[in-house]
Structures are given as structure tokens and as C-alpha cells.
Amino acid sequence: MAEKYKDIDPQETKEWIESIEDALEEHGYERTRYLLETLIEYAQSNGARLPFNTNTPFVNTILPGQQPQYPGDRDLERNIKSIIRWNAMAMVTKANKETPGIGGHISTFASAATLYEVAFNHIFKGPDHPEGSDLIFFQGHASPGIYSRAYLEGRLDAKHLHNFRRELSEDGGLSSYPHTYLMPDFWQFATVSMGLGPIMAIYQARFMRYLSGRGINKASKRKVFAFLGDGEMDEPEALGALTLASREKLNNLIFVVNCNLQRLDGPVRGNSKVIQELEGAFRGAGWNVIKVIWGSDWDELIENHSNELILNRLEEIVDGDLLKYIVEDGAYIRKHFFGTSPELLKTVEHLSDKQLERMRLGGHDPEKMYAAYNEAINHNDAPTVILARTIKGYGLGEAGEGRNITHNQKKLNENELLYFRDRFNLKFTDDEAMKAPFYRFKKNSKEYKYLKKQRDDLGGSLPTRTDKSKNLKVPDLSIFKELIDGSGDRKISTTMAYVRLITLLTKDKNIGQHIVPIIPDEARTFGMDPLFRQLGIYSSAGQLYDPVDSDQFLYYREAKNGQILEEGINEAGAVSSFIAAGTSYSNHGIKMIPFYIYYSMFGFQRTWDLIWAAGDMRARGFLLGGTAGRTTLNGEGLQHQDGHSHLAAAATPNIKAYDLAYGYEIATIIHHGMIEMCEKNKDVIYYLTLENENYEHPPMPEKVQNDIIKGLYKIKSTDKPTVRLLGSGPLMGEVLEAAKLLKEDWDIEAGIWNVTSFSELRRDAEETERWNLLHSGGKPHRSHLEKCLSTHNVPTIAVSDYVKMVSEQIGPYVPGKYYALGTDGFGRSDTRENLRKFFEVDRYYIVFTTLRALAIENELDINIVKQAMKKYDLDPEKPSPITV
Ligand SMILES: Cc1ncc(C[n+]2csc(CCOP(=O)(O)OP(=O)(O)O)c2C)c(N)n1
Ligand SMILES: [Mg+2]
């Protein structure tokens, strides 16, 4: 900053600086800071316009004099770390030599090894720690290093390492990245889709506060760590929730950004400085920022930040230049970095070129990293980010260190292996090294004892995933009696039915407290606002104001023990809360059941990647796509009307998706889901679409419960079956009206079925078919669809408020010709009636399609179809809703 203004009175400047020096010497940092802040405030209140600056100089935040004593044995730790580096590299190299193209990453962990090792040896609390285990989001591409340590600790065998990225090997393998689904005893968090780790970590840390705020779990000193790439920070999700973390004063949250200044293709910010940019973003958002840029070798040069010459040079340098110094030698650095002025050159004249070349960076210096961690875990009031400068591909030399190709380096050749061995002083002979063997310290070695002891003292190995949660007693279905009995002559929507259900459920003495209603600013849309009063909205601050509606019974009630997570307009954050709650059984040993309701269009479409990660992490809970259905949500138009979320849900393996028509279906499905999650410990997510069309809900027919769960149940059978209608969700009403018209206008009796889940029917049919294929010649199994429909080879007309592909999922398994009516095309704002006509899914189209289907079967004359067109005023030249 200073150099931007001309110093018109250097003497005066000097005097000011001397006073600050005196203050520092006499009273220390706190007092000096106070004095400076007071001065700034005074100047500002007297009209001085001070420029806003979120940056500090491009040097370490913690000065050498503020560093604590390093608590470990540096030599032993170096030996251990070198072997961990080696095994991680060897794992990827071997995998790619044996199976070219199998992939993996060497350079990411090579840059991050010190960040992890210092924390493993001194910081991370393990599962048996009296304060509980820390939760760690490991950077996805660093997985080989984490496996390598687990191997040294004796948790994995050489055969596991050998089968890295070959999970389908007979004797087991290791997943490419952290995937809970694939290694459920090991990985806690799925992080490899970049940007999801940071936002999930923030909401995880907040969820810990929520649990203690509600008195469900006691407050603890557990921390959430998220290890992230500097390139990854460009993802909108990565920085998108920073202010939540500071607003909530999440001092249980620590981000460690591995600032190797490179991403996959090249520099993250060639023309500026990513560390400074991130510092600005985090400081601006209220985080505690600790920069660890330079290693101890630089301490003397930077001289407690007082070497103006070097500070100014560091200010002007860009990341592109810093990267160049990594691949060039000391002479180059002297000429290009220090050579900009004779005075600056003088500051390094006592150092040789080799020494200049080897000046270590902060993220490779254990003392600097330990100091940063130590400050981070003891910091109050705010979350901390450690911005650690490292070198991508550290130690790979010509094979990729700092090179633009480094991210994709998958194997080392023989010379490169020898270089790596020498670089880290490993004891392999040439012949040995060239085979890239895995190495493990013997049990009686100093290294093994040390690394075990460090972990034992900290509470055991990490990552470790367990489930110590107790089962919850799910109440009997009868608590939802009012839904089972139907709404009588009251017209209600499925959304209203759901709100009743959640109201009843939260009152249950066994399970009520474990329900976590989550909502992104849409409670009033769904009629959930009465729950504000009943359950309260969670707020770590309680309610510091008198709400505008405090005179009303159902006011906006925030409370420290509030049960609702009202996330604001933030679907990504809300899913992150869903994930935190849905994995609580494992991460906190307490089963919590999230019910996350949102505008269905902004669910899968906007946040499927996070939902997919939830599936990976074996989250359990309910997703509720509110006001769904492309024609049922009528006035809102193209970007609101969801007609395709069921396709995404169907493709997510552990999601069971239902589109429901009546309250008793909702009660049945949610009750069944809770039993699966809370009593049978199934890792499953339910997706229910709910609508806002009001109609009468009938009472539950006899003996349909199992069929509702399986996806199909009968509404009406006929004496002589000629055609069957399948209705689903809100379009059940149109189907029932169509059946009436068929009878009244054409004397045709249609069989009527209600499809609660096309995707569940399809899964069952496919699984049955697969079994029958593999057991050809045996007595075939029959799917639920076959059991329901197989006896009658008549045409089927299926109708849903979703694209045709949703109902077409079961087409191949339904006997007879199959006709799907659906809502393909962009939505429109209009009345429900007009929309259903536009998308050709209304009662008249259903009748028309049915008549034509029967004509094709020669069951009636084609002229009747023509008559029907006229009668119902159907225009043969109407443009298609897909193209118009
Ligand atoms: C959402 C997403 N987009 C792209 C990728 C592919 N990808 C994997 S690693 C990588 C570069 C990572 O750079 P950085 O975050 O700086 O991590 P580093 O390896 O440098 O530590 C990319 C683009 C991904 N995994 N996730
Ligand atoms: Mg990077």
C-alpha cells in the first residue's frame, strides 16, 4: 500500500514507525493493535478516507518469535514422511505400469505430505480421544498418501496398495478417492467432486453446534478439518458459505488450503497471487487467516517483516514468476527475483546459488505448519483458514516438480525413481528402487513405535468410520391416523398432508427430537410456518430482537434449541445440512433423520452432485420435492415447473423415489423409510414429490400398504379387462376423470392402477429379470409388476406429471402395448387446466389415447377415435409441446 503514495515527509514517517516500534517493544502486539485501530477509527471519523484492504503483506502471519517449540522428533518424522511419500508414489506408479491408464495422482500428495504428517503426528484427534474424534475432509486426490500412512500403521496390507484403483480384484482393492460407499469403515467424507468438501465441512461444523445447542450431544473440542486445493477454491460452492462459518463463530472449523499455485492445466493465478486473493476473501468474510508462505530458511531475510526491500519485491511478484523459480536454478532466482535492484541483491550475497534454490517454503516446513495448526485449534470466535504455500509434485524433480504437466504424472521411470530415492534419502539399492517396492517399518523399529505412539496418544488411527448409534423406535403407523383415514370432504394438497405428518412426527416421544426439518426459505410456500412456533428455528444466538409478528401466535421464533434448520435461499447449504444430519449416526453416533423440503426444481437439477455425494456417504433421510409436477405447479412457469427430477432420482442407486397422490401413501412410505433407516440400519434416501393441488384424499384401501411401497397398487379392477390406466401422483385425478368419461361417453370399463414409484417398479423388474437370466431354466421369479399385471395382455396408458421417460421406465415389463403420456418440454405459466391440455396429459388426451389404443387392437372402429377428437375439441395440427 505504502508505495502507492508519495512520501512527502520521510522524517515524519520514520517517527511514526519508531513510536509503533516502541509500543511493540513495551506493550506487545495486543496493545499495538489497539493503538493502531484507535488511530484508524479516529482518522476515519475525522474524514480521512482510508482505502479498504483485506490483505496483509505477502509473508507468514506468524512471526518466528511467535512460533511454539516443535513437539516432535523431526528426524524420525522425516524418515516416516519420506517412506509415506515413497509408498504413495509407488502405489500409483505400480498401478499404472501394470494397468496403463488406470490413473491416480502423485503430485497432489507430494505437495501436501507435510500438511498431513504434522497433523497426523500432533493434531488430529482420533476415535478414542476423550474429547471425541476430529472430522477430516481429505483432499480427494491426496488419497494415495492417506492409504500409504494406513499401510505403515498396519491398517492396510501391501495387497491393498497393490490393488489401488482395482477395487474389483478378488482380494479387494482401494478406491480411487475417498468414497464412504466403497470403504465404509475407512472414509468418512466423499470429497473428490471439487468444491463440495468446503461447503459440507462448514455445514458439518455448524451441525455439531446444532446438536449441542439442542442438548442432543454435548459440546466438545472436536474440530472439522477440510484439506482443499487452491484450484478447487474457484468452485462457487467452495467460497459460497464462508460468511455462515464466521457468523456462527465456528471455531471448530479449520480449512487447510494447499497453495501449490497450480491446478490441472497450469497456474491457478499466473498473473496475480492466489494466496493474497484467498486471504482477502476469507478475511473479508470474517475468518482468521494464517498464511504459511515461507519456510524457516526465509526468516532471516524477511527479518520480522522489517526488510522493506524484500517485502516490496514480494508484493510485486506474481504466481507465474514464483512457479518459474521452482523449475529454475539458484542463479536464475538470484538474477530474476533478487536482481531487480543492487540493494536487494546484496541481501542474498552471503547465500550460494544452491542455498537459494533450496530455500524451503512454508507448507514444507513442519515447524511453520505446527505453529499454524497450534494457533488454529486454539483460536476462539472464528473459523481459521491456513493458506500453506507448497510445491506441486515436490521431490519429483524433472519428473514433474512444479511443471505444468505435474498433475497428470502417473508413473516414474527408472531414473526418476532413483532421483526420488536420493531426494528423500531412502535406503533402497538401485535394483530395489527401480521396482518401486512398498516399504513398511518393522514393528520393533523406532519409526514404527513413534508413529504408533503419536497416534495412540491422540486417540487412534484416522480416517476411521464407525456406527455406534442406537436404534430409534419408530412409532406405529397409526400415529398418522388422520392421513390414513383420508381428508373427508376437505380438499387438501399432498404438501399439506406432509406438513401434518411432520407435525405429528415431531411430537412423538421416541423419535420426535431426532427429526431435523430443513428448509431453504420456503416454509410459507409449503404451509410449514406453524412449525416455527412449535419447533423453533435453530439460531446459535437465540432471538436477539422482537420479531415483527411477535403479537401473533405463530410468530417467527428463533431459539438456541430450535429444531428447524432454516437455511435461507441456499439449496447447496441446505443439502449440506441434510448430509450432516443424515450421516450423524456415524459421525456423532446419534441417529438424526433429516426431512429436507425444497422447491423440487431446485433440488436435483441444482444440487444433484451434493445429493450424489450424500448417497456416497451413506446419508439417510428424506428429500421432499415440494410443489412438483410440471402442470400441477401452474403459474410459475419454465424455471419452476419440475418434470424431470424423477429421472435423476431413479439414476441414483440408493435413492427410492415416489410421486404420491394421497396422504395415506405419504404416511406409508415415510413410515416404511424410517423403519429402514432407524431400525434396520439401511443406508437409504427417500425422495418424495409433493404437490400443491387441492383435492379430497380418500381413506387408505385395505391391504395396499406393501403394494404402495413396491410402487403399484390397484384402484379398480374390471370384469372383462380391455384396457388399463396407470395414474401417478397428482395426475391420478385426471386418470379417474378419464375413466369416468370412458364409461359415460364410450361405455368402456378401464382397470385403474396407482403408480407410487415407476423407478422402484423398474428396479424390481430389472433385478428379477437379471436373476432369471442368471438362473435360466429354473423356476423364474416374478416381479411385483408381473404379479400385478401379467395375466392380461391389454393396452396400458400411463400418465404422470413428469417427462414420458419416467413412466416409460416400466414399459418393457408391462404386457401389451404401452403408451406413456408425460410433460416433455419447457413449462409455461398458465392454469392447471390449460397446462394439462398443452402437455397433452389431461383427461381428454387420456380418453383419446385409450380409444386409439383399442382401435389398434381392433377392439373398436377407428372412426370412434375421430369422433372423440371432435367431441373433445382436440386439434390435430396443435404444435408439439416439445418444440413449440
Ligand atoms: C468438480 C470437479 N471438477 C473437476 C475435477 C477434475 N480435477 C481433479 S484434480 C483437478 C485439479 C486440482 O487442482 P487443485 O485444487 O489446485 O489441487 P492440487 O492437486 O493442486 O492440490 C481437477 C480439475 C474434479 N475432481 N471435480
Ligand atoms: Mg493446486
PDB file of N, CA and C in Angstrom, residues 686-725:
ATOM      1  N   TYR A 686     -34.882 -41.381   0.784  1.00  0.00           N
ATOM      2  CA  TYR A 686     -36.177 -41.391   0.106  1.00  0.00           C
ATOM      3  C   TYR A 686     -36.417 -40.036  -0.535  1.00  0.00           C
ATOM      4  N   TYR A 687     -36.903 -40.070  -1.752  1.00  0.00           N
ATOM      5  CA  TYR A 687     -37.278 -38.821  -2.438  1.00  0.00           C
ATOM      6  C   TYR A 687     -38.775 -38.873  -2.727  1.00  0.00           C
ATOM      7  N   LEU A 688     -39.483 -37.917  -2.187  1.00  0.00           N
ATOM      8  CA  LEU A 688     -40.937 -37.862  -2.401  1.00  0.00           C
ATOM      9  C   LEU A 688     -41.279 -36.546  -3.091  1.00  0.00           C
ATOM     10  N   THR A 689     -42.026 -36.625  -4.179  1.00  0.00           N
ATOM     11  CA  THR A 689     -42.507 -35.362  -4.738  1.00  0.00           C
ATOM     12  C   THR A 689     -43.890 -35.071  -4.164  1.00  0.00           C
ATOM     13  N   LEU A 690     -44.074 -33.801  -3.811  1.00  0.00           N
ATOM     14  CA  LEU A 690     -45.316 -33.344  -3.189  1.00  0.00           C
ATOM     15  C   LEU A 690     -45.862 -32.197  -4.033  1.00  0.00           C
ATOM     16  N   GLU A 691     -47.193 -32.086  -4.042  1.00  0.00           N
ATOM     17  CA  GLU A 691     -47.778 -31.089  -4.933  1.00  0.00           C
ATOM     18  C   GLU A 691     -48.698 -30.130  -4.193  1.00  0.00           C
ATOM     19  N   ASN A 692     -49.144 -29.125  -4.934  1.00  0.00           N
ATOM     20  CA  ASN A 692     -49.985 -28.121  -4.280  1.00  0.00           C
ATOM     21  C   ASN A 692     -51.406 -28.066  -4.840  1.00  0.00           C
ATOM     22  N   GLU A 693     -51.844 -29.133  -5.492  1.00  0.00           N
ATOM     23  CA  GLU A 693     -53.226 -29.148  -5.979  1.00  0.00           C
ATOM     24  C   GLU A 693     -54.122 -29.701  -4.866  1.00  0.00           C
ATOM     25  N   ASN A 694     -55.196 -28.998  -4.602  1.00  0.00           N
ATOM     26  CA  ASN A 694     -56.091 -29.431  -3.528  1.00  0.00           C
ATOM     27  C   ASN A 694     -57.194 -30.346  -4.058  1.00  0.00           C
ATOM     28  N   TYR A 695     -57.367 -31.459  -3.408  1.00  0.00           N
ATOM     29  CA  TYR A 695     -58.464 -32.373  -3.743  1.00  0.00           C
ATOM     30  C   TYR A 695     -58.735 -33.261  -2.535  1.00  0.00           C
ATOM     31  N   GLU A 696     -59.803 -34.009  -2.611  1.00  0.00           N
ATOM     32  CA  GLU A 696     -60.146 -34.875  -1.475  1.00  0.00           C
ATOM     33  C   GLU A 696     -59.242 -36.106  -1.472  1.00  0.00           C
ATOM     34  N   HIS A 697     -58.758 -36.431  -0.305  1.00  0.00           N
ATOM     35  CA  HIS A 697     -57.911 -37.637  -0.192  1.00  0.00           C
ATOM     36  C   HIS A 697     -58.752 -38.765   0.392  1.00  0.00           C
ATOM     37  N   PRO A 698     -58.876 -39.873  -0.325  1.00  0.00           N
ATOM     38  CA  PRO A 698     -59.696 -40.967   0.193  1.00  0.00           C
ATOM     39  C   PRO A 698     -59.003 -41.678   1.353  1.00  0.00           C
ATOM     40  N   PRO A 699     -59.748 -42.471   2.116  1.00  0.00           N
ATOM     41  CA  PRO A 699     -59.092 -43.293   3.139  1.00  0.00           C
ATOM     42  C   PRO A 699     -58.278 -44.409   2.475  1.00  0.00           C
ATOM     43  N   MET A 700     -57.331 -44.940   3.221  1.00  0.00           N
ATOM     44  CA  MET A 700     -56.469 -45.994   2.641  1.00  0.00           C
ATOM     45  C   MET A 700     -57.286 -47.262   2.403  1.00  0.00           C
ATOM     46  N   PRO A 701     -57.251 -47.803   1.178  1.00  0.00           N
ATOM     47  CA  PRO A 701     -57.944 -49.078   0.943  1.00  0.00           C
ATOM     48  C   PRO A 701     -57.281 -50.186   1.773  1.00  0.00           C
ATOM     49  N   GLU A 702     -57.968 -51.296   1.871  1.00  0.00           N
ATOM     50  CA  GLU A 702     -57.447 -52.441   2.640  1.00  0.00           C
ATOM     51  C   GLU A 702     -56.228 -53.051   1.944  1.00  0.00           C
ATOM     52  N   LYS A 703     -55.313 -53.521   2.706  1.00  0.00           N
ATOM     53  CA  LYS A 703     -54.193 -54.350   2.234  1.00  0.00           C
ATOM     54  C   LYS A 703     -53.405 -53.773   1.053  1.00  0.00           C
ATOM     55  N   VAL A 704     -53.215 -52.497   1.034  1.00  0.00           N
ATOM     56  CA  VAL A 704     -52.428 -51.949  -0.072  1.00  0.00           C
ATOM     57  C   VAL A 704     -51.035 -51.473   0.364  1.00  0.00           C
ATOM     58  N   GLN A 705     -50.805 -51.534   1.667  1.00  0.00           N
ATOM     59  CA  GLN A 705     -49.571 -50.949   2.186  1.00  0.00           C
ATOM     60  C   GLN A 705     -48.307 -51.444   1.485  1.00  0.00           C
ATOM     61  N   ASN A 706     -48.192 -52.762   1.363  1.00  0.00           N
ATOM     62  CA  ASN A 706     -46.980 -53.303   0.739  1.00  0.00           C
ATOM     63  C   ASN A 706     -46.870 -52.907  -0.718  1.00  0.00           C
ATOM     64  N   ASP A 707     -48.032 -52.871  -1.372  1.00  0.00           N
ATOM     65  CA  ASP A 707     -48.011 -52.509  -2.791  1.00  0.00           C
ATOM     66  C   ASP A 707     -47.637 -51.043  -2.978  1.00  0.00           C
ATOM     67  N   ILE A 708     -48.081 -50.213  -2.055  1.00  0.00           N
ATOM     68  CA  ILE A 708     -47.698 -48.789  -2.132  1.00  0.00           C
ATOM     69  C   ILE A 708     -46.176 -48.682  -2.065  1.00  0.00           C
ATOM     70  N   ILE A 709     -45.585 -49.456  -1.174  1.00  0.00           N
ATOM     71  CA  ILE A 709     -44.128 -49.416  -1.011  1.00  0.00           C
ATOM     72  C   ILE A 709     -43.436 -49.961  -2.257  1.00  0.00           C
ATOM     73  N   LYS A 710     -44.049 -51.010  -2.835  1.00  0.00           N
ATOM     74  CA  LYS A 710     -43.414 -51.611  -4.021  1.00  0.00           C
ATOM     75  C   LYS A 710     -43.586 -50.746  -5.262  1.00  0.00           C
ATOM     76  N   GLY A 711     -44.571 -49.843  -5.238  1.00  0.00           N
ATOM     77  CA  GLY A 711     -44.676 -48.887  -6.342  1.00  0.00           C
ATOM     78  C   GLY A 711     -45.966 -48.939  -7.135  1.00  0.00           C
ATOM     79  N   LEU A 712     -46.829 -49.962  -6.902  1.00  0.00           N
ATOM     80  CA  LEU A 712     -48.042 -50.065  -7.728  1.00  0.00           C
ATOM     81  C   LEU A 712     -49.156 -50.740  -6.929  1.00  0.00           C
ATOM     82  N   TYR A 713     -50.322 -50.109  -6.924  1.00  0.00           N
ATOM     83  CA  TYR A 713     -51.463 -50.787  -6.295  1.00  0.00           C
ATOM     84  C   TYR A 713     -52.728 -50.512  -7.081  1.00  0.00           C
ATOM     85  N   LYS A 714     -53.656 -51.442  -6.888  1.00  0.00           N
ATOM     86  CA  LYS A 714     -54.863 -51.400  -7.703  1.00  0.00           C
ATOM     87  C   LYS A 714     -55.897 -50.466  -7.094  1.00  0.00           C
ATOM     88  N   ILE A 715     -56.511 -49.652  -7.979  1.00  0.00           N
ATOM     89  CA  ILE A 715     -57.606 -48.792  -7.536  1.00  0.00           C
ATOM     90  C   ILE A 715     -58.935 -49.431  -7.929  1.00  0.00           C
ATOM     91  N   LYS A 716     -58.978 -49.979  -9.149  1.00  0.00           N
ATOM     92  CA  LYS A 716     -60.252 -50.548  -9.604  1.00  0.00           C
ATOM     93  C   LYS A 716     -59.986 -51.645 -10.628  1.00  0.00           C
ATOM     94  N   SER A 717     -60.591 -52.818 -10.427  1.00  0.00           N
ATOM     95  CA  SER A 717     -60.464 -53.862 -11.449  1.00  0.00           C
ATOM     96  C   SER A 717     -61.771 -53.943 -12.226  1.00  0.00           C
ATOM     97  N   THR A 718     -61.735 -54.660 -13.342  1.00  0.00           N
ATOM     98  CA  THR A 718     -62.933 -54.765 -14.186  1.00  0.00           C
ATOM     99  C   THR A 718     -63.254 -56.237 -14.405  1.00  0.00           C
ATOM    100  N   ASP A 719     -64.503 -56.503 -14.771  1.00  0.00           N
ATOM    101  CA  ASP A 719     -64.892 -57.905 -15.011  1.00  0.00           C
ATOM    102  C   ASP A 719     -64.173 -58.450 -16.234  1.00  0.00           C
ATOM    103  N   LYS A 720     -64.242 -57.646 -17.289  1.00  0.00           N
ATOM    104  CA  LYS A 720     -63.588 -58.119 -18.523  1.00  0.00           C
ATOM    105  C   LYS A 720     -62.551 -57.069 -18.943  1.00  0.00           C
ATOM    106  N   PRO A 721     -61.291 -57.311 -18.581  1.00  0.00           N
ATOM    107  CA  PRO A 721     -60.289 -56.277 -18.823  1.00  0.00           C
ATOM    108  C   PRO A 721     -60.062 -56.024 -20.317  1.00  0.00           C
ATOM    109  N   THR A 722     -60.132 -54.761 -20.708  1.00  0.00           N
ATOM    110  CA  THR A 722     -59.826 -54.397 -22.099  1.00  0.00           C
ATOM    111  C   THR A 722     -58.680 -53.401 -22.166  1.00  0.00           C
ATOM    112  N   VAL A 723     -58.556 -52.590 -21.146  1.00  0.00           N
ATOM    113  CA  VAL A 723     -57.512 -51.569 -21.143  1.00  0.00           C
ATOM    114  C   VAL A 723     -57.204 -51.203 -19.690  1.00  0.00           C
ATOM    115  N   ARG A 724     -55.956 -50.829 -19.444  1.00  0.00           N
ATOM    116  CA  ARG A 724     -55.649 -50.385 -18.075  1.00  0.00           C
ATOM    117  C   ARG A 724     -55.020 -48.988 -18.106  1.00  0.00           C
ATOM    118  N   LEU A 725     -55.388 -48.208 -17.099  1.00  0.00           N
ATOM    119  CA  LEU A 725     -54.846 -46.856 -16.949  1.00  0.00           C
ATOM    120  C   LEU A 725     -53.951 -46.844 -15.723  1.00  0.00           C
TER     121      LEU A 725
END
